[in-house]
PDB file of C-alpha atoms in Angstrom:
ATOM      1  CA  MET A   1     -82.247 -41.106 -44.949  1.00  0.00           C
ATOM      2  CA  LEU A   2     -81.447 -43.481 -42.089  1.00  0.00           C
ATOM      3  CA  LYS A   3     -78.093 -45.214 -42.147  1.00  0.00           C
ATOM      4  CA  ALA A   4     -76.825 -47.967 -39.902  1.00  0.00           C
ATOM      5  CA  HIS A   5     -73.689 -47.234 -37.904  1.00  0.00           C
ATOM      6  CA  GLY A   6     -71.679 -50.173 -36.807  1.00  0.00           C
ATOM      7  CA  VAL A   7    -107.803 -56.096 -16.353  1.00  0.00           C
ATOM      8  CA  PRO A   8    -109.593 -54.955 -13.340  1.00  0.00           C
ATOM      9  CA  ALA A   9    -112.311 -52.464 -14.318  1.00  0.00           C
ATOM     10  CA  PHE A  10    -110.144 -50.411 -16.641  1.00  0.00           C
ATOM     11  CA  PRO A  11    -107.301 -49.650 -14.236  1.00  0.00           C
ATOM     12  CA  ASN A  12    -105.285 -46.547 -15.000  1.00  0.00           C
ATOM     13  CA  THR A  13    -102.007 -48.331 -15.585  1.00  0.00           C
ATOM     14  CA  CYS A  14    -100.329 -45.272 -17.035  1.00  0.00           C
ATOM     15  CA  GLY A  15     -99.581 -41.846 -15.626  1.00  0.00           C
ATOM     16  CA  CYS A  16     -99.298 -38.771 -17.776  1.00  0.00           C
ATOM     17  CA  GLY A  17     -96.730 -36.382 -16.297  1.00  0.00           C
ATOM     18  CA  CYS A  18     -98.051 -33.568 -18.440  1.00  0.00           C
ATOM     19  CA  GLY A  19     -95.211 -31.253 -17.516  1.00  0.00           C
ATOM     20  CA  ALA A  20     -95.142 -32.073 -13.808  1.00  0.00           C
ATOM     21  CA  PRO A  21     -92.073 -33.662 -12.157  1.00  0.00           C
ATOM     22  CA  PHE A  22     -92.378 -37.411 -12.756  1.00  0.00           C
ATOM     23  CA  VAL A  23     -90.209 -40.483 -12.287  1.00  0.00           C
ATOM     24  CA  LEU A  24     -90.886 -43.463 -14.520  1.00  0.00           C
ATOM     25  CA  ASN A  25     -90.249 -46.808 -12.855  1.00  0.00           C
ATOM     26  CA  ALA A  26     -90.759 -50.421 -13.802  1.00  0.00           C
ATOM     27  CA  GLU A  27     -94.373 -50.369 -12.619  1.00  0.00           C
ATOM     28  CA  VAL A  28     -95.485 -47.558 -14.940  1.00  0.00           C
ATOM     29  CA  ARG A  29     -96.131 -49.464 -18.138  1.00  0.00           C
ATOM     30  CA  PRO A  30     -98.711 -49.241 -20.898  1.00  0.00           C
ATOM     31  CA  PHE A  31     -99.206 -53.009 -20.525  1.00  0.00           C
ATOM     32  CA  SER A  32     -98.144 -55.468 -17.874  1.00  0.00           C
ATOM     33  CA  THR A  33     -97.368 -58.587 -19.891  1.00  0.00           C
ATOM     34  CA  ASN A  34     -93.845 -59.618 -20.837  1.00  0.00           C
ATOM     35  CA  PRO A  35     -92.668 -56.814 -23.149  1.00  0.00           C
ATOM     36  CA  ARG A  36     -91.295 -59.103 -25.866  1.00  0.00           C
ATOM     37  CA  GLU A  37     -92.671 -56.904 -28.622  1.00  0.00           C
ATOM     38  CA  ALA A  38     -91.172 -53.786 -27.037  1.00  0.00           C
ATOM     39  CA  ILE A  39     -87.758 -55.438 -26.843  1.00  0.00           C
ATOM     40  CA  ASP A  40     -87.966 -56.594 -30.455  1.00  0.00           C
ATOM     41  CA  PHE A  41     -89.013 -53.106 -31.563  1.00  0.00           C
ATOM     42  CA  LEU A  42     -85.908 -51.597 -30.011  1.00  0.00           C
ATOM     43  CA  ARG A  43     -83.588 -54.270 -31.360  1.00  0.00           C
ATOM     44  CA  ARG A  44     -84.800 -53.802 -34.935  1.00  0.00           C
ATOM     45  CA  LYS A  45     -83.625 -50.192 -34.974  1.00  0.00           C
ATOM     46  CA  VAL A  46     -80.397 -48.934 -36.517  1.00  0.00           C
ATOM     47  CA  ASN A  47     -78.120 -46.534 -34.658  1.00  0.00           C
ATOM     48  CA  VAL A  48     -78.223 -42.979 -35.997  1.00  0.00           C
ATOM     49  CA  PRO A  49     -75.726 -40.335 -34.801  1.00  0.00           C
ATOM     50  CA  THR A  50     -77.429 -36.962 -34.370  1.00  0.00           C
ATOM     51  CA  ARG A  51     -76.707 -33.393 -33.443  1.00  0.00           C
ATOM     52  CA  ALA A  52     -80.198 -32.487 -32.218  1.00  0.00           C
ATOM     53  CA  TRP A  53     -83.464 -34.221 -31.275  1.00  0.00           C
ATOM     54  CA  THR A  54     -85.020 -32.984 -34.515  1.00  0.00           C
ATOM     55  CA  ASP A  55     -82.543 -34.906 -36.715  1.00  0.00           C
ATOM     56  CA  LEU A  56     -85.030 -37.790 -36.695  1.00  0.00           C
ATOM     57  CA  TRP A  57     -88.669 -36.823 -37.104  1.00  0.00           C
ATOM     58  CA  GLU A  58     -91.809 -38.712 -36.126  1.00  0.00           C
ATOM     59  CA  GLN A  59     -91.917 -42.114 -37.917  1.00  0.00           C
ATOM     60  CA  GLU A  60     -88.145 -42.049 -38.415  1.00  0.00           C
ATOM     61  CA  HIS A  61     -87.852 -42.867 -34.707  1.00  0.00           C
ATOM     62  CA  SER A  62     -89.469 -46.244 -35.410  1.00  0.00           C
ATOM     63  CA  ALA A  63     -86.491 -47.186 -37.575  1.00  0.00           C
ATOM     64  CA  GLY A  64     -83.622 -45.368 -35.904  1.00  0.00           C
ATOM     65  CA  PHE A  65     -82.190 -45.312 -32.386  1.00  0.00           C
ATOM     66  CA  MET A  66     -80.816 -41.939 -31.368  1.00  0.00           C
ATOM     67  CA  VAL A  67     -79.766 -39.926 -28.359  1.00  0.00           C
ATOM     68  CA  ALA A  68     -79.754 -36.249 -29.202  1.00  0.00           C
ATOM     69  CA  GLY A  69     -76.177 -35.045 -29.463  1.00  0.00           C
ATOM     70  CA  ALA A  70     -74.639 -38.541 -29.389  1.00  0.00           C
ATOM     71  CA  GLN A  71     -72.517 -38.551 -32.536  1.00  0.00           C
ATOM     72  CA  THR A  72     -70.291 -41.616 -32.255  1.00  0.00           C
ATOM     73  CA  ASP A  73     -70.992 -45.303 -32.738  1.00  0.00           C
ATOM     74  CA  ASP A  74     -69.501 -46.202 -29.367  1.00  0.00           C
ATOM     75  CA  ILE A  75     -71.666 -43.928 -27.250  1.00  0.00           C
ATOM     76  CA  LEU A  76     -74.804 -44.898 -29.169  1.00  0.00           C
ATOM     77  CA  ARG A  77     -73.963 -48.581 -28.670  1.00  0.00           C
ATOM     78  CA  ASP A  78     -73.621 -48.084 -24.923  1.00  0.00           C
ATOM     79  CA  PHE A  79     -76.784 -46.037 -24.544  1.00  0.00           C
ATOM     80  CA  ARG A  80     -78.700 -48.555 -26.598  1.00  0.00           C
ATOM     81  CA  ALA A  81     -77.469 -51.394 -24.382  1.00  0.00           C
ATOM     82  CA  ALA A  82     -78.570 -49.447 -21.299  1.00  0.00           C
ATOM     83  CA  VAL A  83     -82.054 -48.828 -22.730  1.00  0.00           C
ATOM     84  CA  ASP A  84     -82.315 -52.453 -23.840  1.00  0.00           C
ATOM     85  CA  ARG A  85     -81.452 -53.580 -20.308  1.00  0.00           C
ATOM     86  CA  ALA A  86     -84.015 -51.203 -18.820  1.00  0.00           C
ATOM     87  CA  ILE A  87     -86.805 -52.606 -21.008  1.00  0.00           C
ATOM     88  CA  ALA A  88     -85.780 -56.272 -20.807  1.00  0.00           C
ATOM     89  CA  ASP A  89     -85.132 -56.302 -17.058  1.00  0.00           C
ATOM     90  CA  GLY A  90     -87.673 -53.709 -15.938  1.00  0.00           C
ATOM     91  CA  THR A  91     -85.051 -51.546 -14.256  1.00  0.00           C
ATOM     92  CA  THR A  92     -85.845 -48.192 -12.692  1.00  0.00           C
ATOM     93  CA  ILE A  93     -84.795 -44.695 -13.655  1.00  0.00           C
ATOM     94  CA  GLU A  94     -82.254 -44.757 -10.821  1.00  0.00           C
ATOM     95  CA  ASP A  95     -80.691 -47.917 -12.243  1.00  0.00           C
ATOM     96  CA  PHE A  96     -80.562 -46.303 -15.660  1.00  0.00           C
ATOM     97  CA  ARG A  97     -78.881 -43.207 -14.213  1.00  0.00           C
ATOM     98  CA  LYS A  98     -75.995 -45.368 -13.026  1.00  0.00           C
ATOM     99  CA  ASP A  99     -75.502 -46.474 -16.629  1.00  0.00           C
ATOM    100  CA  PHE A 100     -75.914 -42.868 -17.767  1.00  0.00           C
ATOM    101  CA  ASP A 101     -73.179 -41.667 -15.402  1.00  0.00           C
ATOM    102  CA  ARG A 102     -70.827 -44.443 -16.504  1.00  0.00           C
ATOM    103  CA  ILE A 103     -71.370 -43.772 -20.210  1.00  0.00           C
ATOM    104  CA  VAL A 104     -70.887 -40.029 -19.794  1.00  0.00           C
ATOM    105  CA  ALA A 105     -67.664 -40.561 -17.823  1.00  0.00           C
ATOM    106  CA  GLU A 106     -66.216 -43.170 -20.195  1.00  0.00           C
ATOM    107  CA  HIS A 107     -66.902 -41.154 -23.330  1.00  0.00           C
ATOM    108  CA  GLY A 108     -66.439 -37.661 -21.927  1.00  0.00           C
ATOM    109  CA  TRP A 109     -69.848 -36.764 -23.354  1.00  0.00           C
ATOM    110  CA  SER A 110     -70.951 -33.147 -23.019  1.00  0.00           C
ATOM    111  CA  TYR A 111     -74.737 -32.868 -22.994  1.00  0.00           C
ATOM    112  CA  ASN A 112     -77.351 -30.175 -22.572  1.00  0.00           C
ATOM    113  CA  GLY A 113     -79.415 -29.813 -19.421  1.00  0.00           C
ATOM    114  CA  SER A 114     -79.028 -31.269 -15.960  1.00  0.00           C
ATOM    115  CA  ARG A 115     -78.120 -34.880 -15.271  1.00  0.00           C
ATOM    116  CA  GLY A 116     -81.569 -35.632 -13.864  1.00  0.00           C
ATOM    117  CA  TRP A 117     -83.456 -34.094 -16.774  1.00  0.00           C
ATOM    118  CA  ARG A 118     -81.219 -35.493 -19.532  1.00  0.00           C
ATOM    119  CA  SER A 119     -81.203 -39.051 -18.221  1.00  0.00           C
ATOM    120  CA  ARG A 120     -84.938 -38.898 -17.676  1.00  0.00           C
ATOM    121  CA  VAL A 121     -85.597 -37.792 -21.260  1.00  0.00           C
ATOM    122  CA  ILE A 122     -83.532 -40.660 -22.698  1.00  0.00           C
ATOM    123  CA  PHE A 123     -85.052 -43.263 -20.390  1.00  0.00           C
ATOM    124  CA  ASP A 124     -88.642 -42.094 -20.491  1.00  0.00           C
ATOM    125  CA  THR A 125     -88.950 -41.456 -24.226  1.00  0.00           C
ATOM    126  CA  ASN A 126     -87.374 -44.760 -25.240  1.00  0.00           C
ATOM    127  CA  MET A 127     -89.355 -46.764 -22.705  1.00  0.00           C
ATOM    128  CA  SER A 128     -92.720 -45.210 -23.503  1.00  0.00           C
ATOM    129  CA  THR A 129     -92.383 -45.408 -27.294  1.00  0.00           C
ATOM    130  CA  ALA A 130     -91.066 -48.992 -27.210  1.00  0.00           C
ATOM    131  CA  TYR A 131     -93.931 -50.123 -25.005  1.00  0.00           C
ATOM    132  CA  ALA A 132     -96.417 -48.266 -27.200  1.00  0.00           C
ATOM    133  CA  ALA A 133     -95.072 -49.918 -30.345  1.00  0.00           C
ATOM    134  CA  GLY A 134     -95.147 -53.323 -28.686  1.00  0.00           C
ATOM    135  CA  ARG A 135     -98.658 -52.753 -27.427  1.00  0.00           C
ATOM    136  CA  TRP A 136     -99.772 -51.884 -30.967  1.00  0.00           C
ATOM    137  CA  GLU A 137     -98.495 -55.228 -32.212  1.00  0.00           C
ATOM    138  CA  GLN A 138    -100.565 -56.946 -29.528  1.00  0.00           C
ATOM    139  CA  ILE A 139    -103.608 -54.871 -30.429  1.00  0.00           C
ATOM    140  CA  GLN A 140    -103.322 -55.831 -34.081  1.00  0.00           C
ATOM    141  CA  ARG A 141    -103.197 -59.528 -33.239  1.00  0.00           C
ATOM    142  CA  VAL A 142    -106.484 -59.438 -31.323  1.00  0.00           C
ATOM    143  CA  LYS A 143    -108.405 -56.698 -33.122  1.00  0.00           C
ATOM    144  CA  LYS A 144    -110.940 -59.114 -34.593  1.00  0.00           C
ATOM    145  CA  GLN A 145    -111.895 -60.107 -31.070  1.00  0.00           C
ATOM    146  CA  ARG A 146    -111.253 -56.676 -29.512  1.00  0.00           C
ATOM    147  CA  PRO A 147    -111.925 -54.129 -32.265  1.00  0.00           C
ATOM    148  CA  TYR A 148    -111.988 -50.913 -30.190  1.00  0.00           C
ATOM    149  CA  LEU A 149    -109.450 -48.778 -28.355  1.00  0.00           C
ATOM    150  CA  ARG A 150    -110.111 -46.579 -25.350  1.00  0.00           C
ATOM    151  CA  TYR A 151    -107.865 -43.589 -24.640  1.00  0.00           C
ATOM    152  CA  VAL A 152    -106.727 -43.598 -21.002  1.00  0.00           C
ATOM    153  CA  HIS A 153    -105.437 -40.603 -19.062  1.00  0.00           C
ATOM    154  CA  LEU A 154    -104.626 -40.932 -15.389  1.00  0.00           C
ATOM    155  CA  GLU A 155    -106.771 -38.529 -13.407  1.00  0.00           C
ATOM    156  CA  GLY A 156    -105.368 -36.452 -10.556  1.00  0.00           C
ATOM    157  CA  GLN A 157    -102.237 -35.110 -12.235  1.00  0.00           C
ATOM    158  CA  LYS A 158    -100.814 -31.899 -10.812  1.00  0.00           C
ATOM    159  CA  ASN A 159    -100.500 -30.172 -14.198  1.00  0.00           C
ATOM    160  CA  PRO A 160    -102.542 -32.196 -16.692  1.00  0.00           C
ATOM    161  CA  ARG A 161    -102.700 -31.324 -20.349  1.00  0.00           C
ATOM    162  CA  PRO A 162    -106.322 -30.274 -20.957  1.00  0.00           C
ATOM    163  CA  GLU A 163    -106.478 -32.040 -24.322  1.00  0.00           C
ATOM    164  CA  HIS A 164    -105.287 -35.314 -22.828  1.00  0.00           C
ATOM    165  CA  GLN A 165    -107.922 -35.039 -20.128  1.00  0.00           C
ATOM    166  CA  ALA A 166    -110.568 -34.369 -22.754  1.00  0.00           C
ATOM    167  CA  TRP A 167    -109.533 -37.466 -24.738  1.00  0.00           C
ATOM    168  CA  HIS A 168    -109.972 -39.735 -21.714  1.00  0.00           C
ATOM    169  CA  ASN A 169    -112.595 -42.447 -22.426  1.00  0.00           C
ATOM    170  CA  THR A 170    -112.644 -41.721 -26.159  1.00  0.00           C
ATOM    171  CA  VAL A 171    -113.494 -45.085 -27.726  1.00  0.00           C
ATOM    172  CA  LEU A 172    -112.848 -45.617 -31.439  1.00  0.00           C
ATOM    173  CA  PRO A 173    -112.245 -48.565 -33.755  1.00  0.00           C
ATOM    174  CA  VAL A 174    -108.650 -49.788 -33.777  1.00  0.00           C
ATOM    175  CA  ASP A 175    -108.276 -48.749 -37.417  1.00  0.00           C
ATOM    176  CA  ASP A 176    -109.704 -45.253 -37.004  1.00  0.00           C
ATOM    177  CA  PRO A 177    -107.304 -42.703 -38.581  1.00  0.00           C
ATOM    178  CA  TRP A 178    -107.343 -40.667 -35.349  1.00  0.00           C
ATOM    179  CA  TRP A 179    -104.944 -43.150 -33.770  1.00  0.00           C
ATOM    180  CA  GLN A 180    -102.322 -42.400 -36.418  1.00  0.00           C
ATOM    181  CA  THR A 181    -101.669 -39.048 -34.747  1.00  0.00           C
ATOM    182  CA  HIS A 182    -103.169 -39.487 -31.264  1.00  0.00           C
ATOM    183  CA  TYR A 183    -101.962 -42.935 -30.216  1.00  0.00           C
ATOM    184  CA  PRO A 184     -99.941 -42.200 -27.066  1.00  0.00           C
ATOM    185  CA  PRO A 185     -97.446 -41.093 -25.951  1.00  0.00           C
ATOM    186  CA  ASN A 186     -98.443 -37.685 -27.225  1.00  0.00           C
ATOM    187  CA  GLY A 187     -95.629 -35.591 -25.843  1.00  0.00           C
ATOM    188  CA  TRP A 188     -92.591 -35.425 -23.606  1.00  0.00           C
ATOM    189  CA  PHE A 189     -93.230 -37.379 -20.385  1.00  0.00           C
ATOM    190  CA  CYS A 190     -96.757 -38.313 -21.473  1.00  0.00           C
ATOM    191  CA  HIS A 191     -97.808 -41.725 -20.223  1.00  0.00           C
ATOM    192  CA  CYS A 192    -101.328 -41.831 -21.468  1.00  0.00           C
ATOM    193  CA  SER A 193    -102.188 -45.235 -22.886  1.00  0.00           C
ATOM    194  CA  VAL A 194    -104.915 -47.220 -24.630  1.00  0.00           C
ATOM    195  CA  GLN A 195    -106.945 -50.319 -23.786  1.00  0.00           C
ATOM    196  CA  SER A 196    -108.404 -52.711 -26.316  1.00  0.00           C
ATOM    197  CA  LEU A 197    -112.102 -53.520 -25.888  1.00  0.00           C
ATOM    198  CA  ASN A 198    -114.867 -55.683 -27.287  1.00  0.00           C
ATOM    199  CA  GLU A 199    -118.641 -55.301 -27.258  1.00  0.00           C
ATOM    200  CA  ARG A 200    -118.977 -57.065 -23.917  1.00  0.00           C
ATOM    201  CA  ASP A 201    -116.467 -54.661 -22.364  1.00  0.00           C
ATOM    202  CA  LEU A 202    -118.442 -51.672 -23.629  1.00  0.00           C
ATOM    203  CA  GLU A 203    -121.673 -53.022 -22.182  1.00  0.00           C
ATOM    204  CA  ARG A 204    -120.141 -54.086 -18.902  1.00  0.00           C
ATOM    205  CA  TYR A 205    -118.478 -50.746 -18.182  1.00  0.00           C
ATOM    206  CA  GLY A 206    -121.090 -48.463 -19.672  1.00  0.00           C
ATOM    207  CA  LEU A 207    -118.940 -47.155 -22.497  1.00  0.00           C
ATOM    208  CA  GLU A 208    -119.963 -46.299 -26.026  1.00  0.00           C
ATOM    209  CA  VAL A 209    -118.044 -46.016 -29.254  1.00  0.00           C
ATOM    210  CA  SER A 210    -117.589 -42.326 -29.999  1.00  0.00           C
ATOM    211  CA  GLU A 211    -119.726 -41.084 -32.885  1.00  0.00           C
ATOM    212  CA  GLU A 212    -116.659 -39.409 -34.330  1.00  0.00           C
ATOM    213  CA  ALA A 213    -113.062 -38.792 -33.381  1.00  0.00           C
ATOM    214  CA  PRO A 214    -112.307 -35.655 -31.367  1.00  0.00           C
ATOM    215  CA  ARG A 215    -111.714 -32.769 -33.706  1.00  0.00           C
ATOM    216  CA  SER A 216    -108.106 -31.781 -34.159  1.00  0.00           C
ATOM    217  CA  ARG A 217    -107.165 -28.107 -34.224  1.00  0.00           C
ATOM    218  CA  MET A 218    -103.795 -27.703 -35.897  1.00  0.00           C
ATOM    219  CA  VAL A 219    -101.267 -25.557 -34.046  1.00  0.00           C
ATOM    220  CA  THR A 220     -98.087 -24.007 -35.441  1.00  0.00           C
ATOM    221  CA  HIS A 221     -94.853 -24.382 -33.483  1.00  0.00           C
ATOM    222  CA  THR A 222     -91.427 -22.912 -34.127  1.00  0.00           C
ATOM    223  CA  ILE A 223     -88.619 -25.254 -33.136  1.00  0.00           C
ATOM    224  CA  ASN A 224     -84.846 -25.047 -33.201  1.00  0.00           C
ATOM    225  CA  THR A 225     -82.947 -27.623 -35.236  1.00  0.00           C
ATOM    226  CA  ALA A 226     -79.282 -28.273 -35.986  1.00  0.00           C
ATOM    227  CA  ASN A 227     -79.865 -26.493 -39.303  1.00  0.00           C
ATOM    228  CA  GLY A 228     -81.785 -23.512 -37.985  1.00  0.00           C
ATOM    229  CA  VAL A 229     -85.367 -22.632 -37.118  1.00  0.00           C
ATOM    230  CA  ARG A 230     -88.180 -24.828 -38.445  1.00  0.00           C
ATOM    231  CA  THR A 231     -91.955 -24.338 -38.404  1.00  0.00           C
ATOM    232  CA  VAL A 232     -94.170 -27.388 -37.896  1.00  0.00           C
ATOM    233  CA  ARG A 233     -97.908 -27.954 -37.461  1.00  0.00           C
ATOM    234  CA  VAL A 234     -99.315 -30.599 -35.131  1.00  0.00           C
ATOM    235  CA  PRO A 235    -102.710 -31.237 -33.519  1.00  0.00           C
ATOM    236  CA  ALA A 236    -103.328 -29.208 -30.371  1.00  0.00           C
ATOM    237  CA  GLY A 237    -102.240 -31.131 -27.297  1.00  0.00           C
ATOM    238  CA  ILE A 238     -99.509 -33.067 -29.092  1.00  0.00           C
ATOM    239  CA  ASP A 239     -95.897 -31.995 -28.780  1.00  0.00           C
ATOM    240  CA  PRO A 240     -93.922 -31.452 -32.007  1.00  0.00           C
ATOM    241  CA  GLY A 241     -92.366 -34.717 -33.094  1.00  0.00           C
ATOM    242  CA  PHE A 242     -95.007 -36.902 -31.403  1.00  0.00           C
ATOM    243  CA  ALA A 243     -97.841 -36.759 -33.957  1.00  0.00           C
ATOM    244  CA  TYR A 244     -97.296 -40.328 -35.146  1.00  0.00           C
ATOM    245  CA  ARG A 245     -97.897 -43.871 -33.946  1.00  0.00           C
ATOM    246  CA  PRO A 246     -94.774 -45.498 -32.442  1.00  0.00           C
ATOM    247  CA  GLY A 247     -93.895 -48.487 -34.598  1.00  0.00           C
ATOM    248  CA  GLU A 248     -95.191 -46.851 -37.786  1.00  0.00           C
ATOM    249  CA  MET A 249     -92.355 -46.881 -40.302  1.00  0.00           C
ATOM    250  CA  PRO A 250     -91.342 -43.953 -42.539  1.00  0.00           C
ATOM    251  CA  ALA A 251     -93.045 -44.031 -45.931  1.00  0.00           C
ATOM    252  CA  ALA A 252     -89.733 -44.793 -47.643  1.00  0.00           C
ATOM    253  CA  LEU A 253     -89.338 -47.955 -45.564  1.00  0.00           C
ATOM    254  CA  GLU A 254     -92.935 -49.213 -45.583  1.00  0.00           C
ATOM    255  CA  GLY A 255     -92.973 -52.764 -46.879  1.00  0.00           C
ATOM    256  CA  ALA A 256     -89.203 -53.001 -47.029  1.00  0.00           C
ATOM    257  CA  ASP A 257     -87.558 -56.208 -45.880  1.00  0.00           C
ATOM    258  CA  GLU A 258     -86.233 -56.057 -42.343  1.00  0.00           C
TER     259      GLU A 258
END
């Protein structure tokens, strides 16, 4: 349980790193309007000390802010302030790394991986999920006028995920269950996105609503957790821990007062 401690013609506005080296900057955003909803999403979270990235799972990330291995209130507070600043001010990964270096030095934090990789994971994952959650709020507000979503994958990636490529241009109703597991980001450093459409958009750009959602083949993964090895099943093409819609609350918190 979580506990508090202390458009041009469908531009590809996102880039899916899909395993290739990638630097997220202020221009790589799932939507280009003021990210008020993304900021609010982050600020509603409670800080959760963790030992490993698996300590929070899927929807739990919508309620809790974590940095894997950050186990004190003070370091979580500082990382959260740095992420908040990155989203609110549109700062770059290099700006965030200055905060990262300062926080690590002040708290004597020992972390896994290289500086570049670790800071990128914290920055990229928090930015992409916050923007995705904020975008979903926008989508819900206009779904009567724009009832469809189009999956967008940036073409030309060096090492694209085949499934993400295959989902490109999938158009489904906003409320189709497929989006509960396939609403991006769908993995580490994935920057696929969605665009909301109406009937005029479909006609203008020659798109059609898919007859059915792409079929999902479930894949078994073995992952390491702070409590030992765990086996999980997720749709093919989605990394373990990402088979949920950012902003979707855990079942235990659904409908609870904020």
